[in-house]
Coordinates of C-alpha atoms in Angstrom, one line a residue:
M12 CA 6.8 128.8 106.1
H13 CA 10.2 130.1 105.1
D14 CA 9.0 133.8 105.2
Y15 CA 7.3 133.2 108.6
L16 CA 10.5 131.8 110.0
L17 CA 12.5 134.8 108.9
K18 CA 10.0 137.2 110.3
S19 CA 9.4 135.4 113.6
S20 CA 13.2 135.1 114.1
Q21 CA 13.9 138.9 113.8
P22 CA 14.2 139.4 117.6
F23 CA 16.7 136.6 117.8
M24 CA 18.7 138.1 114.9
V25 CA 18.6 141.6 116.5
K26 CA 20.0 140.1 119.7
I27 CA 22.8 138.2 118.0
V28 CA 23.9 141.0 115.7
S29 CA 23.8 143.5 118.5
Q30 CA 26.0 141.2 120.6
V31 CA 28.5 141.0 117.8
C32 CA 28.5 144.8 117.2
K33 CA 28.4 145.5 120.9
R34 CA 25.6 148.0 120.4
Y35 CA 21.9 147.9 119.7
I36 CA 21.2 147.2 116.0
D37 CA 18.1 148.8 114.4
P38 CA 16.6 146.4 111.8
L39 CA 15.4 149.4 109.8
R40 CA 18.6 151.4 109.7
D41 CA 21.7 149.3 110.2
D42 CA 23.3 147.4 107.4
E43 CA 24.6 144.8 109.9
F44 CA 21.0 143.6 110.4
S45 CA 20.7 143.0 106.6
I46 CA 23.9 141.0 106.7
G47 CA 22.6 139.0 109.6
L48 CA 19.2 138.4 107.9
S49 CA 21.0 137.1 104.8
A50 CA 23.2 134.8 106.9
F51 CA 20.1 133.5 108.8
N52 CA 18.5 132.7 105.5
E53 CA 21.6 130.8 104.4
A54 CA 21.5 128.9 107.7
I55 CA 18.0 127.7 107.0
F56 CA 19.2 126.0 103.8
L57 CA 22.5 124.7 105.2
Y58 CA 21.2 123.3 108.5
S59 CA 21.2 119.5 109.0
P60 CA 19.9 118.0 112.3
A61 CA 22.0 114.9 111.6
K62 CA 25.1 116.9 112.7
G63 CA 24.0 117.0 116.3
S64 CA 23.5 120.7 116.9
S65 CA 20.3 122.7 117.3
F66 CA 19.2 125.0 114.5
L67 CA 19.5 128.1 116.7
S68 CA 23.0 127.3 117.7
F69 CA 24.0 126.7 114.1
A70 CA 22.2 129.9 112.9
K71 CA 23.8 131.9 115.7
L72 CA 27.3 130.9 114.5
I73 CA 26.5 131.6 110.8
V74 CA 25.0 135.0 111.6
S75 CA 27.8 135.9 113.9
R76 CA 30.5 134.9 111.4
K77 CA 29.0 136.7 108.5
V78 CA 28.5 139.9 110.5
I79 CA 32.1 139.7 111.9
D80 CA 33.3 139.3 108.3
Y81 CA 31.4 142.3 107.3
I82 CA 32.9 144.3 110.1
R83 CA 36.4 143.2 109.3
Y84 CA 35.9 144.1 105.7
N85 CA 34.9 147.6 106.6
A86 CA 37.6 147.8 109.2
R87 CA 40.2 146.9 106.6
R88 CA 38.8 149.6 104.2
Q89 CA 39.0 152.2 107.0
H90 CA 42.4 151.0 108.3
I91 CA 41.0 150.1 111.7
V92 CA 42.2 147.3 114.0
S93 CA 40.6 144.0 113.1
F94 CA 37.6 142.7 115.1
D95 CA 37.9 140.4 118.1
Q96 CA 38.2 136.9 116.8
T97 CA 37.2 135.2 120.1
Y98 CA 33.5 136.1 119.8
D99 CA 32.2 132.7 118.8
E100 CA 33.8 130.9 121.8
E101 CA 32.9 133.5 124.3
T102 CA 29.2 133.7 123.4
M103 CA 28.6 129.9 123.1
E104 CA 28.9 128.1 126.4
N105 CA 29.0 124.5 125.4
P106 CA 32.4 123.6 123.8
A107 CA 31.0 120.3 122.4
E108 CA 28.1 122.3 120.7
I109 CA 30.6 124.8 119.3
S110 CA 32.6 122.0 117.8
A111 CA 29.6 120.3 116.3
V112 CA 28.2 123.5 114.8
I113 CA 31.6 124.5 113.3
E114 CA 32.0 121.0 111.9
Q115 CA 28.6 121.1 110.4
Y116 CA 29.1 124.5 108.9
Q117 CA 32.4 123.5 107.4
D118 CA 30.9 120.3 105.9
E119 CA 28.0 122.2 104.4
Q120 CA 30.3 124.8 103.0
L121 CA 32.5 122.2 101.5
A122 CA 29.5 120.4 99.9
L123 CA 28.2 123.7 98.6
N124 CA 31.6 124.6 97.1
R125 CA 31.8 121.2 95.4
R126 CA 28.3 121.5 93.9
E127 CA 29.1 125.0 92.6
E128 CA 32.4 123.8 91.1
T129 CA 30.7 120.8 89.5
L130 CA 27.9 123.1 88.0
E131 CA 30.6 125.4 86.6
Y132 CA 32.5 122.4 85.1
H133 CA 29.3 121.1 83.5
Q134 CA 28.8 124.5 81.8
K135 CA 32.4 124.6 80.7
L136 CA 32.2 121.1 79.2
E137 CA 29.2 122.3 77.1
E138 CA 31.5 124.8 75.4
Y139 CA 33.6 121.9 74.2
N140 CA 30.5 119.9 73.2
L141 CA 31.0 117.5 76.1
S142 CA 28.8 116.5 79.1
L143 CA 29.2 114.9 82.5
L144 CA 27.1 112.0 81.4
E145 CA 29.2 111.4 78.4
L146 CA 32.4 111.4 80.6
T147 CA 31.1 108.4 82.5
E148 CA 30.9 106.5 79.2
I149 CA 34.2 107.6 77.6
A150 CA 36.5 107.5 80.6
P151 CA 39.3 105.0 79.9
K152 CA 38.7 101.7 81.7
H153 CA 42.4 101.0 82.4
R154 CA 44.1 103.1 85.0
N155 CA 47.3 103.5 83.0
T156 CA 45.4 104.9 80.1
R157 CA 43.6 107.4 82.4
E158 CA 46.9 108.5 84.0
T159 CA 48.5 108.9 80.6
S160 CA 45.5 111.0 79.4
V161 CA 45.9 113.2 82.6
Q162 CA 49.6 113.6 81.8
I163 CA 48.8 114.7 78.3
A164 CA 46.3 117.2 79.6
R165 CA 49.0 118.6 81.9
M166 CA 51.4 118.9 79.0
L167 CA 48.9 120.9 77.0
I168 CA 48.5 123.3 80.0
K169 CA 52.3 123.8 80.2
D170 CA 52.7 124.5 76.4
E171 CA 51.3 128.0 75.8
E172 CA 50.9 127.5 72.1
L173 CA 48.9 124.2 72.5
R174 CA 47.0 125.5 75.4
E175 CA 45.8 128.5 73.5
Y176 CA 44.9 126.3 70.5
V177 CA 42.7 124.1 72.6
K178 CA 41.0 127.0 74.4
T179 CA 40.3 128.8 71.0
K180 CA 39.4 125.8 68.8
K181 CA 37.8 123.7 71.6
K182 CA 39.6 120.6 70.3
L183 CA 42.9 118.9 70.4
P184 CA 45.7 119.8 68.0
I185 CA 46.3 116.1 67.1
K186 CA 49.0 116.6 64.5
K187 CA 51.1 118.9 66.6
M188 CA 50.7 116.6 69.6
E189 CA 51.9 113.4 67.9
S190 CA 55.6 114.1 68.3
R191 CA 55.2 115.3 71.9
V192 CA 53.3 112.5 73.5
P193 CA 54.2 108.9 74.3
V194 CA 51.1 107.5 72.5
S195 CA 50.0 106.9 69.0
K196 CA 47.7 109.1 66.9
K197 CA 45.0 106.4 67.2
T198 CA 45.2 106.5 71.0
L199 CA 45.0 110.2 71.0
E200 CA 41.9 110.1 68.8
R201 CA 40.3 107.5 70.9
N202 CA 40.8 109.4 74.2
R203 CA 40.5 112.9 72.9
K204 CA 37.3 113.7 74.7
Y205 CA 38.6 112.5 78.1
I206 CA 41.9 114.5 77.5
L207 CA 39.8 117.6 76.8
A208 CA 37.8 117.0 80.0
M209 CA 41.0 116.8 82.0
F210 CA 42.4 119.8 80.2
I211 CA 39.4 121.9 81.3
I212 CA 39.9 120.9 85.0
F213 CA 43.5 122.0 84.9
D214 CA 42.9 125.1 82.8
E215 CA 40.1 126.3 85.1
N216 CA 42.0 125.1 88.2
Y217 CA 39.0 123.3 89.7
L218 CA 40.4 122.4 93.1
Y219 CA 38.0 119.7 94.1
L220 CA 37.9 117.9 90.8
K221 CA 41.7 117.9 90.7
E222 CA 41.6 116.1 94.1
Y223 CA 39.3 113.6 92.5
I224 CA 41.8 113.0 89.7
K225 CA 44.5 112.3 92.3
E226 CA 42.3 109.8 94.0
G227 CA 41.4 108.1 90.7

C-alpha cells in the first residue's frame, strides 16, 4: 500500500516540485524530485487527519518546504540570492487550511523531536547503568529533594574537574562532593542515580527534557 501510494502520487509530486522550482522537473534526472519524494514519504508517516487538513494539502506543504530548503542550501553554497519565501502562501489558496497544515506539521515535528531526544537519552542512560523505567522508581518523592538534586547536577556541570570525573567514571565523586553540596553523604548516596540522570540531561543539553525539569 505504501509503495503503491508513492508510485501513484508521482504526477502530483512532479507538479508540486516543478511549481517550486519554476521549471519542469524530470523524475529520472533532477535531484529535486528525489528530495520531493523523500518529503512525501515523510508526510505519509507524519499526517494526522485529526488536525483538520487533507493529506494532499499537508503533503504539498511538506514537499514544498523540503525542496525550498534544498534550493536554499545550494544557493548558499553558490552565493546566490535566497529563494522566494512566499511560495507556501501563494500556492495554497485557503488561509485557514494553510494555518491548519502548518500547525499540524509543527506539532508532528515537535513530537518527532521529543521522541528522538527521549530515545537518545535512553541510550545515554544505559552507559551509566540506568534506565527510564528505573528513574520512575528512584525519583525523589518530595519536590525539595528533587530540586536539590537538580541543583547538585548543575553544580557538577559547572565544575570541570567533577564533570570530567562523572563522564569518565560514570558515577558520582561522592567524597569530593561532600564539602561542596548542602546535603549529607547519606542523602547523596540515596539520590545518586537521580542526580546522575539529571547530570546527563544537562551535559547532553537535552532541550525538551530540560523543559520537563523546569515544569517538575
